[in-house]
PDB file of C-alpha atoms in Angstrom:
ATOM      1  CA  ASP S   1     -50.964  93.859 -68.180  1.00  0.00           C
ATOM      2  CA  ALA S   2     -50.821  94.439 -64.418  1.00  0.00           C
ATOM      3  CA  LYS S   3     -47.767  96.184 -63.071  1.00  0.00           C
ATOM      4  CA  THR S   4     -45.188  94.348 -61.008  1.00  0.00           C
ATOM      5  CA  THR S   5     -42.659  95.631 -58.502  1.00  0.00           C
ATOM      6  CA  GLN S   6     -39.341  93.924 -57.919  1.00  0.00           C
ATOM      7  CA  PRO S   7     -36.221  94.950 -55.994  1.00  0.00           C
ATOM      8  CA  PRO S   8     -33.579  96.201 -58.429  1.00  0.00           C
ATOM      9  CA  SER S   9     -30.874  93.899 -57.131  1.00  0.00           C
ATOM     10  CA  MET S  10     -30.148  91.059 -54.746  1.00  0.00           C
ATOM     11  CA  ASP S  11     -27.130  89.036 -53.741  1.00  0.00           C
ATOM     12  CA  CYS S  12     -26.963  85.383 -52.856  1.00  0.00           C
ATOM     13  CA  ALA S  13     -24.191  83.045 -51.801  1.00  0.00           C
ATOM     14  CA  GLU S  14     -23.438  80.117 -54.041  1.00  0.00           C
ATOM     15  CA  GLY S  15     -25.207  76.974 -52.875  1.00  0.00           C
ATOM     16  CA  ARG S  16     -27.800  78.854 -50.879  1.00  0.00           C
ATOM     17  CA  ALA S  17     -31.418  79.397 -51.815  1.00  0.00           C
ATOM     18  CA  ALA S  18     -32.222  82.575 -53.697  1.00  0.00           C
ATOM     19  CA  ASN S  19     -35.650  84.018 -52.937  1.00  0.00           C
ATOM     20  CA  LEU S  20     -36.776  86.686 -55.377  1.00  0.00           C
ATOM     21  CA  PRO S  21     -39.903  88.626 -54.429  1.00  0.00           C
ATOM     22  CA  CYS S  22     -42.445  90.233 -56.710  1.00  0.00           C
ATOM     23  CA  ASN S  23     -45.439  92.393 -55.871  1.00  0.00           C
ATOM     24  CA  HIS S  24     -48.408  92.389 -58.222  1.00  0.00           C
ATOM     25  CA  SER S  25     -51.163  93.876 -56.113  1.00  0.00           C
ATOM     26  CA  THR S  26     -53.375  94.774 -59.083  1.00  0.00           C
ATOM     27  CA  ILE S  27     -53.342  91.327 -60.666  1.00  0.00           C
ATOM     28  CA  SER S  28     -56.686  90.267 -62.044  1.00  0.00           C
ATOM     29  CA  GLY S  29     -58.291  86.873 -61.691  1.00  0.00           C
ATOM     30  CA  ASN S  30     -57.338  85.568 -65.124  1.00  0.00           C
ATOM     31  CA  GLU S  31     -53.741  86.716 -65.087  1.00  0.00           C
ATOM     32  CA  TYR S  32     -50.880  84.324 -64.540  1.00  0.00           C
ATOM     33  CA  VAL S  33     -47.534  85.084 -62.921  1.00  0.00           C
ATOM     34  CA  TYR S  34     -44.579  84.342 -65.190  1.00  0.00           C
ATOM     35  CA  TRP S  35     -40.885  84.413 -64.425  1.00  0.00           C
ATOM     36  CA  TYR S  36     -38.163  84.804 -67.002  1.00  0.00           C
ATOM     37  CA  ARG S  37     -34.479  85.462 -66.624  1.00  0.00           C
ATOM     38  CA  GLN S  38     -31.884  87.032 -68.868  1.00  0.00           C
ATOM     39  CA  ILE S  39     -28.229  86.242 -68.573  1.00  0.00           C
ATOM     40  CA  HIS S  40     -26.033  89.057 -69.819  1.00  0.00           C
ATOM     41  CA  SER S  41     -26.137  89.518 -73.606  1.00  0.00           C
ATOM     42  CA  GLN S  42     -28.464  86.560 -74.156  1.00  0.00           C
ATOM     43  CA  GLY S  43     -32.146  86.236 -74.937  1.00  0.00           C
ATOM     44  CA  PRO S  44     -34.520  85.718 -72.002  1.00  0.00           C
ATOM     45  CA  GLN S  45     -35.235  82.235 -70.737  1.00  0.00           C
ATOM     46  CA  TYR S  46     -38.577  81.024 -69.428  1.00  0.00           C
ATOM     47  CA  ILE S  47     -38.408  79.726 -65.859  1.00  0.00           C
ATOM     48  CA  ILE S  48     -41.867  79.005 -64.506  1.00  0.00           C
ATOM     49  CA  HIS S  49     -45.419  80.299 -64.308  1.00  0.00           C
ATOM     50  CA  GLY S  50     -48.486  79.815 -62.136  1.00  0.00           C
ATOM     51  CA  LEU S  51     -51.995  81.040 -61.464  1.00  0.00           C
ATOM     52  CA  LYS S  52     -52.770  80.414 -57.809  1.00  0.00           C
ATOM     53  CA  ASN S  53     -51.145  77.201 -56.715  1.00  0.00           C
ATOM     54  CA  ASN S  54     -47.472  76.877 -55.936  1.00  0.00           C
ATOM     55  CA  GLU S  55     -45.485  75.419 -58.791  1.00  0.00           C
ATOM     56  CA  THR S  56     -42.179  73.599 -59.012  1.00  0.00           C
ATOM     57  CA  ASN S  57     -40.055  72.465 -61.918  1.00  0.00           C
ATOM     58  CA  GLU S  58     -36.466  71.481 -62.480  1.00  0.00           C
ATOM     59  CA  MET S  59     -35.319  75.075 -62.383  1.00  0.00           C
ATOM     60  CA  ALA S  60     -37.249  76.718 -59.580  1.00  0.00           C
ATOM     61  CA  SER S  61     -40.273  76.931 -57.339  1.00  0.00           C
ATOM     62  CA  LEU S  62     -42.939  79.592 -57.470  1.00  0.00           C
ATOM     63  CA  ILE S  63     -44.816  80.518 -54.332  1.00  0.00           C
ATOM     64  CA  ILE S  64     -47.927  82.651 -54.834  1.00  0.00           C
ATOM     65  CA  THR S  65     -49.676  84.178 -51.832  1.00  0.00           C
ATOM     66  CA  GLU S  66     -53.293  83.272 -51.228  1.00  0.00           C
ATOM     67  CA  ASP S  67     -54.496  86.733 -52.211  1.00  0.00           C
ATOM     68  CA  ARG S  68     -52.253  86.541 -55.316  1.00  0.00           C
ATOM     69  CA  LYS S  69     -50.882  89.996 -54.669  1.00  0.00           C
ATOM     70  CA  SER S  70     -47.318  88.808 -54.434  1.00  0.00           C
ATOM     71  CA  SER S  71     -45.120  85.869 -55.302  1.00  0.00           C
ATOM     72  CA  THR S  72     -41.629  84.554 -54.681  1.00  0.00           C
ATOM     73  CA  LEU S  73     -39.360  82.731 -57.070  1.00  0.00           C
ATOM     74  CA  ILE S  74     -37.074  80.303 -55.303  1.00  0.00           C
ATOM     75  CA  LEU S  75     -33.870  78.934 -56.756  1.00  0.00           C
ATOM     76  CA  PRO S  76     -33.123  76.204 -54.225  1.00  0.00           C
ATOM     77  CA  HIS S  77     -29.367  75.956 -54.687  1.00  0.00           C
ATOM     78  CA  ALA S  78     -28.052  78.977 -56.536  1.00  0.00           C
ATOM     79  CA  THR S  79     -24.984  78.605 -58.714  1.00  0.00           C
ATOM     80  CA  LEU S  80     -22.772  81.219 -60.328  1.00  0.00           C
ATOM     81  CA  ARG S  81     -24.549  80.548 -63.613  1.00  0.00           C
ATOM     82  CA  ASP S  82     -27.784  81.763 -62.062  1.00  0.00           C
ATOM     83  CA  THR S  83     -26.465  85.325 -62.042  1.00  0.00           C
ATOM     84  CA  ALA S  84     -28.957  87.126 -64.270  1.00  0.00           C
ATOM     85  CA  VAL S  85     -31.785  89.644 -64.378  1.00  0.00           C
ATOM     86  CA  TYR S  86     -35.012  87.990 -63.269  1.00  0.00           C
ATOM     87  CA  TYR S  87     -38.289  89.336 -64.603  1.00  0.00           C
ATOM     88  CA  CYS S  88     -41.656  88.815 -62.955  1.00  0.00           C
ATOM     89  CA  ILE S  89     -44.524  89.365 -65.388  1.00  0.00           C
ATOM     90  CA  VAL S  90     -48.258  89.057 -64.957  1.00  0.00           C
ATOM     91  CA  PHE S  91     -50.078  88.117 -68.097  1.00  0.00           C
ATOM     92  CA  ASN S  92     -53.375  86.758 -69.346  1.00  0.00           C
ATOM     93  CA  SER S  93     -52.467  83.916 -71.652  1.00  0.00           C
ATOM     94  CA  GLY S  94     -56.072  82.980 -72.227  1.00  0.00           C
ATOM     95  CA  GLY S  95     -56.559  85.719 -74.758  1.00  0.00           C
ATOM     96  CA  SER S  96     -54.064  84.251 -77.215  1.00  0.00           C
ATOM     97  CA  ASN S  97     -52.227  87.539 -77.188  1.00  0.00           C
ATOM     98  CA  TYR S  98     -48.766  86.664 -76.031  1.00  0.00           C
ATOM     99  CA  LYS S  99     -47.348  90.151 -75.789  1.00  0.00           C
ATOM    100  CA  LEU S 100     -45.294  90.149 -72.633  1.00  0.00           C
ATOM    101  CA  THR S 101     -44.372  93.438 -71.003  1.00  0.00           C
ATOM    102  CA  PHE S 102     -40.988  93.295 -69.313  1.00  0.00           C
ATOM    103  CA  GLY S 103     -40.256  95.547 -66.350  1.00  0.00           C
ATOM    104  CA  LYS S 104     -36.828  96.307 -64.977  1.00  0.00           C
ATOM    105  CA  GLY S 105     -36.470  93.017 -63.120  1.00  0.00           C
ATOM    106  CA  THR S 106     -34.118  92.041 -60.326  1.00  0.00           C
ATOM    107  CA  LEU S 107     -30.417  91.605 -60.952  1.00  0.00           C
ATOM    108  CA  LEU S 108     -29.459  88.544 -58.936  1.00  0.00           C
ATOM    109  CA  THR S 109     -25.749  88.207 -58.311  1.00  0.00           C
ATOM    110  CA  VAL S 110     -24.607  84.848 -57.002  1.00  0.00           C
ATOM    111  CA  ASN S 111     -21.327  85.185 -55.169  1.00  0.00           C
ATOM    112  CA  PRO S 112     -18.761  82.415 -54.665  1.00  0.00           C
TER     113      PRO S 112
ATOM    114  CA  GLY X   1     -39.827  73.796 -76.086  1.00  0.00           C
ATOM    115  CA  ALA X   2     -38.899  75.551 -79.285  1.00  0.00           C
ATOM    116  CA  VAL X   3     -35.397  76.270 -80.487  1.00  0.00           C
ATOM    117  CA  VAL X   4     -35.110  79.768 -81.880  1.00  0.00           C
ATOM    118  CA  SER X   5     -32.039  80.907 -83.739  1.00  0.00           C
ATOM    119  CA  GLN X   6     -31.082  84.408 -84.826  1.00  0.00           C
ATOM    120  CA  HIS X   7     -28.558  85.519 -87.403  1.00  0.00           C
ATOM    121  CA  PRO X   8     -26.331  87.410 -87.315  1.00  0.00           C
ATOM    122  CA  SER X   9     -25.484  87.509 -83.627  1.00  0.00           C
ATOM    123  CA  ARG X  10     -23.501  90.698 -84.108  1.00  0.00           C
ATOM    124  CA  VAL X  11     -23.457  93.194 -86.931  1.00  0.00           C
ATOM    125  CA  ILE X  12     -21.733  96.506 -87.421  1.00  0.00           C
ATOM    126  CA  CYS X  13     -22.860  98.772 -90.210  1.00  0.00           C
ATOM    127  CA  LYS X  14     -22.426 102.290 -91.461  1.00  0.00           C
ATOM    128  CA  SER X  15     -25.054 104.922 -90.924  1.00  0.00           C
ATOM    129  CA  GLY X  16     -27.570 104.993 -93.762  1.00  0.00           C
ATOM    130  CA  THR X  17     -27.293 101.346 -94.689  1.00  0.00           C
ATOM    131  CA  SER X  18     -29.915  98.650 -94.141  1.00  0.00           C
ATOM    132  CA  VAL X  19     -29.443  95.557 -92.034  1.00  0.00           C
ATOM    133  CA  LYS X  20     -31.470  92.352 -92.091  1.00  0.00           C
ATOM    134  CA  ILE X  21     -31.793  90.135 -89.025  1.00  0.00           C
ATOM    135  CA  GLU X  22     -33.202  86.639 -89.371  1.00  0.00           C
ATOM    136  CA  CYS X  23     -35.168  84.718 -86.758  1.00  0.00           C
ATOM    137  CA  ARG X  24     -35.693  81.026 -87.333  1.00  0.00           C
ATOM    138  CA  SER X  25     -37.861  78.628 -85.404  1.00  0.00           C
ATOM    139  CA  LEU X  26     -35.902  75.431 -85.878  1.00  0.00           C
ATOM    140  CA  ASP X  27     -38.343  72.834 -84.594  1.00  0.00           C
ATOM    141  CA  PHE X  28     -41.694  74.566 -84.469  1.00  0.00           C
ATOM    142  CA  GLN X  29     -43.946  76.117 -87.061  1.00  0.00           C
ATOM    143  CA  ALA X  30     -44.620  79.557 -85.722  1.00  0.00           C
ATOM    144  CA  THR X  31     -47.504  81.543 -87.124  1.00  0.00           C
ATOM    145  CA  THR X  32     -46.558  84.353 -84.795  1.00  0.00           C
ATOM    146  CA  MET X  33     -43.184  85.674 -83.752  1.00  0.00           C
ATOM    147  CA  PHE X  34     -42.375  88.672 -81.599  1.00  0.00           C
ATOM    148  CA  TRP X  35     -39.567  91.184 -82.054  1.00  0.00           C
ATOM    149  CA  TYR X  36     -38.111  92.981 -79.042  1.00  0.00           C
ATOM    150  CA  ARG X  37     -35.460  95.650 -78.709  1.00  0.00           C
ATOM    151  CA  GLN X  38     -33.240  96.209 -75.706  1.00  0.00           C
ATOM    152  CA  PHE X  39     -31.030  99.246 -75.172  1.00  0.00           C
ATOM    153  CA  PRO X  40     -28.034  98.964 -72.822  1.00  0.00           C
ATOM    154  CA  LYS X  41     -29.036  98.485 -69.200  1.00  0.00           C
ATOM    155  CA  LYS X  42     -32.702  98.737 -70.118  1.00  0.00           C
ATOM    156  CA  SER X  43     -35.466  96.190 -70.228  1.00  0.00           C
ATOM    157  CA  LEU X  44     -36.872  94.543 -73.321  1.00  0.00           C
ATOM    158  CA  MET X  45     -39.410  96.536 -75.290  1.00  0.00           C
ATOM    159  CA  LEU X  46     -41.799  94.831 -77.673  1.00  0.00           C
ATOM    160  CA  MET X  47     -41.478  96.320 -81.150  1.00  0.00           C
ATOM    161  CA  ALA X  48     -43.880  94.277 -83.232  1.00  0.00           C
ATOM    162  CA  THR X  49     -45.758  91.045 -83.688  1.00  0.00           C
ATOM    163  CA  SER X  50     -44.838  89.203 -86.860  1.00  0.00           C
ATOM    164  CA  ASN X  51     -47.686  87.253 -88.441  1.00  0.00           C
ATOM    165  CA  GLU X  52     -47.043  84.572 -91.056  1.00  0.00           C
ATOM    166  CA  GLY X  53     -48.601  85.501 -94.360  1.00  0.00           C
ATOM    167  CA  SER X  54     -49.881  88.880 -93.256  1.00  0.00           C
ATOM    168  CA  LYS X  55     -48.702  92.275 -92.136  1.00  0.00           C
ATOM    169  CA  ALA X  56     -46.900  92.729 -88.871  1.00  0.00           C
ATOM    170  CA  THR X  57     -48.520  94.566 -86.004  1.00  0.00           C
ATOM    171  CA  TYR X  58     -46.354  97.342 -84.635  1.00  0.00           C
ATOM    172  CA  GLU X  59     -46.351  98.756 -81.144  1.00  0.00           C
ATOM    173  CA  GLN X  60     -46.997 102.424 -80.610  1.00  0.00           C
ATOM    174  CA  GLY X  61     -43.999 104.549 -81.439  1.00  0.00           C
ATOM    175  CA  VAL X  62     -42.297 101.963 -83.667  1.00  0.00           C
ATOM    176  CA  GLU X  63     -41.958 103.116 -87.269  1.00  0.00           C
ATOM    177  CA  LYS X  64     -43.160 100.381 -89.578  1.00  0.00           C
ATOM    178  CA  ASP X  65     -41.380 101.867 -92.581  1.00  0.00           C
ATOM    179  CA  LYS X  66     -38.094 101.841 -90.740  1.00  0.00           C
ATOM    180  CA  PHE X  67     -38.353  98.398 -89.191  1.00  0.00           C
ATOM    181  CA  LEU X  68     -39.582  96.149 -91.970  1.00  0.00           C
ATOM    182  CA  ILE X  69     -40.819  92.753 -90.864  1.00  0.00           C
ATOM    183  CA  ASN X  70     -41.402  89.858 -93.213  1.00  0.00           C
ATOM    184  CA  HIS X  71     -42.789  86.520 -92.049  1.00  0.00           C
ATOM    185  CA  ALA X  72     -42.887  84.609 -95.296  1.00  0.00           C
ATOM    186  CA  SER X  73     -42.815  81.106 -93.848  1.00  0.00           C
ATOM    187  CA  LEU X  74     -43.750  79.334 -90.645  1.00  0.00           C
ATOM    188  CA  THR X  75     -40.115  79.076 -89.620  1.00  0.00           C
ATOM    189  CA  LEU X  76     -38.620  82.400 -90.644  1.00  0.00           C
ATOM    190  CA  SER X  77     -39.245  86.020 -89.761  1.00  0.00           C
ATOM    191  CA  THR X  78     -36.895  88.802 -90.773  1.00  0.00           C
ATOM    192  CA  LEU X  79     -36.437  92.276 -89.366  1.00  0.00           C
ATOM    193  CA  THR X  80     -34.814  94.828 -91.637  1.00  0.00           C
ATOM    194  CA  VAL X  81     -33.581  98.052 -90.104  1.00  0.00           C
ATOM    195  CA  THR X  82     -33.654 100.508 -92.989  1.00  0.00           C
ATOM    196  CA  SER X  83     -31.420 103.554 -93.241  1.00  0.00           C
ATOM    197  CA  ALA X  84     -29.867 102.717 -89.915  1.00  0.00           C
ATOM    198  CA  HIS X  85     -28.674 105.475 -87.600  1.00  0.00           C
ATOM    199  CA  PRO X  86     -26.494 105.270 -84.496  1.00  0.00           C
ATOM    200  CA  GLU X  87     -29.574 105.550 -82.281  1.00  0.00           C
ATOM    201  CA  ASP X  88     -30.793 102.257 -83.779  1.00  0.00           C
ATOM    202  CA  SER X  89     -27.843 100.510 -82.158  1.00  0.00           C
ATOM    203  CA  SER X  90     -29.433  97.979 -79.862  1.00  0.00           C
ATOM    204  CA  PHE X  91     -29.942  94.323 -78.999  1.00  0.00           C
ATOM    205  CA  TYR X  92     -32.753  92.867 -81.115  1.00  0.00           C
ATOM    206  CA  ILE X  93     -34.402  89.670 -79.898  1.00  0.00           C
ATOM    207  CA  CYS X  94     -37.143  87.527 -81.390  1.00  0.00           C
ATOM    208  CA  SER X  95     -39.383  85.002 -79.703  1.00  0.00           C
ATOM    209  CA  VAL X  96     -42.058  82.437 -80.455  1.00  0.00           C
ATOM    210  CA  GLU X  97     -44.907  81.058 -78.394  1.00  0.00           C
ATOM    211  CA  THR X  98     -45.671  77.389 -78.872  1.00  0.00           C
ATOM    212  CA  SER X  99     -47.875  75.876 -76.264  1.00  0.00           C
ATOM    213  CA  GLY X 100     -50.775  78.238 -75.779  1.00  0.00           C
ATOM    214  CA  THR X 101     -49.640  78.822 -72.215  1.00  0.00           C
ATOM    215  CA  GLY X 102     -47.798  82.084 -72.764  1.00  0.00           C
ATOM    216  CA  GLU X 103     -44.389  80.432 -72.467  1.00  0.00           C
ATOM    217  CA  LEU X 104     -42.146  82.254 -74.907  1.00  0.00           C
ATOM    218  CA  PHE X 105     -38.921  80.919 -76.385  1.00  0.00           C
ATOM    219  CA  PHE X 106     -36.361  83.548 -77.285  1.00  0.00           C
ATOM    220  CA  GLY X 107     -33.537  83.669 -79.760  1.00  0.00           C
ATOM    221  CA  GLU X 108     -29.997  84.471 -78.746  1.00  0.00           C
ATOM    222  CA  GLY X 109     -30.366  88.068 -79.830  1.00  0.00           C
ATOM    223  CA  SER X 110     -28.636  90.162 -82.470  1.00  0.00           C
ATOM    224  CA  ARG X 111     -26.498  93.098 -81.431  1.00  0.00           C
ATOM    225  CA  LEU X 112     -26.559  95.902 -83.962  1.00  0.00           C
ATOM    226  CA  THR X 113     -23.982  98.672 -83.878  1.00  0.00           C
ATOM    227  CA  VAL X 114     -24.425 101.540 -86.298  1.00  0.00           C
ATOM    228  CA  LEU X 115     -21.358 103.699 -86.822  1.00  0.00           C
TER     229      LEU X 115
END
């Protein structure tokens, strides 16, 4: 899987938008961008994924640059419960090999 | 999505004993489950892929004789840590993939402490 680069930590004020960046400059054409998060001492939780178009669901929005070398996960109105480590992963799901490689992620701390 | 449950959530054992961790897919028949390990303040590391009715596939550096995986049914995979040592103390997490899109559903994790 292609390597991703994320800042180790970020802070955000409660109620504001949290924008988490991810660089994946070596992504290949058939690799998707996935975002997961892990709240302390829990299993990871799927958030969203996309290939080239921007995506939005009830949890977040995913903005992927046109060259696909970077993306941003947006939590529109962060709450204290959004404090977690956020993992950006690039992955080719078309091969039916769902072995995700987790990097170090970004620890997002939402402050009151 | 799938609901994945692990048991026990926490276990403490003595060095040299064996510990079994169960991973159940409650609402989905999973032919494949994944086992991860996470040391404190580290990221998740894939240990093995559990395949229903066949042998598990282990990642490089993971001892298959120490971490026994059994996937006897479509809803249950077990991980047995044999002859546990303090360095095996970790957070063990299983996951299943259901939709063919790469979206994984994870269990709550099992924290093993070996004294």
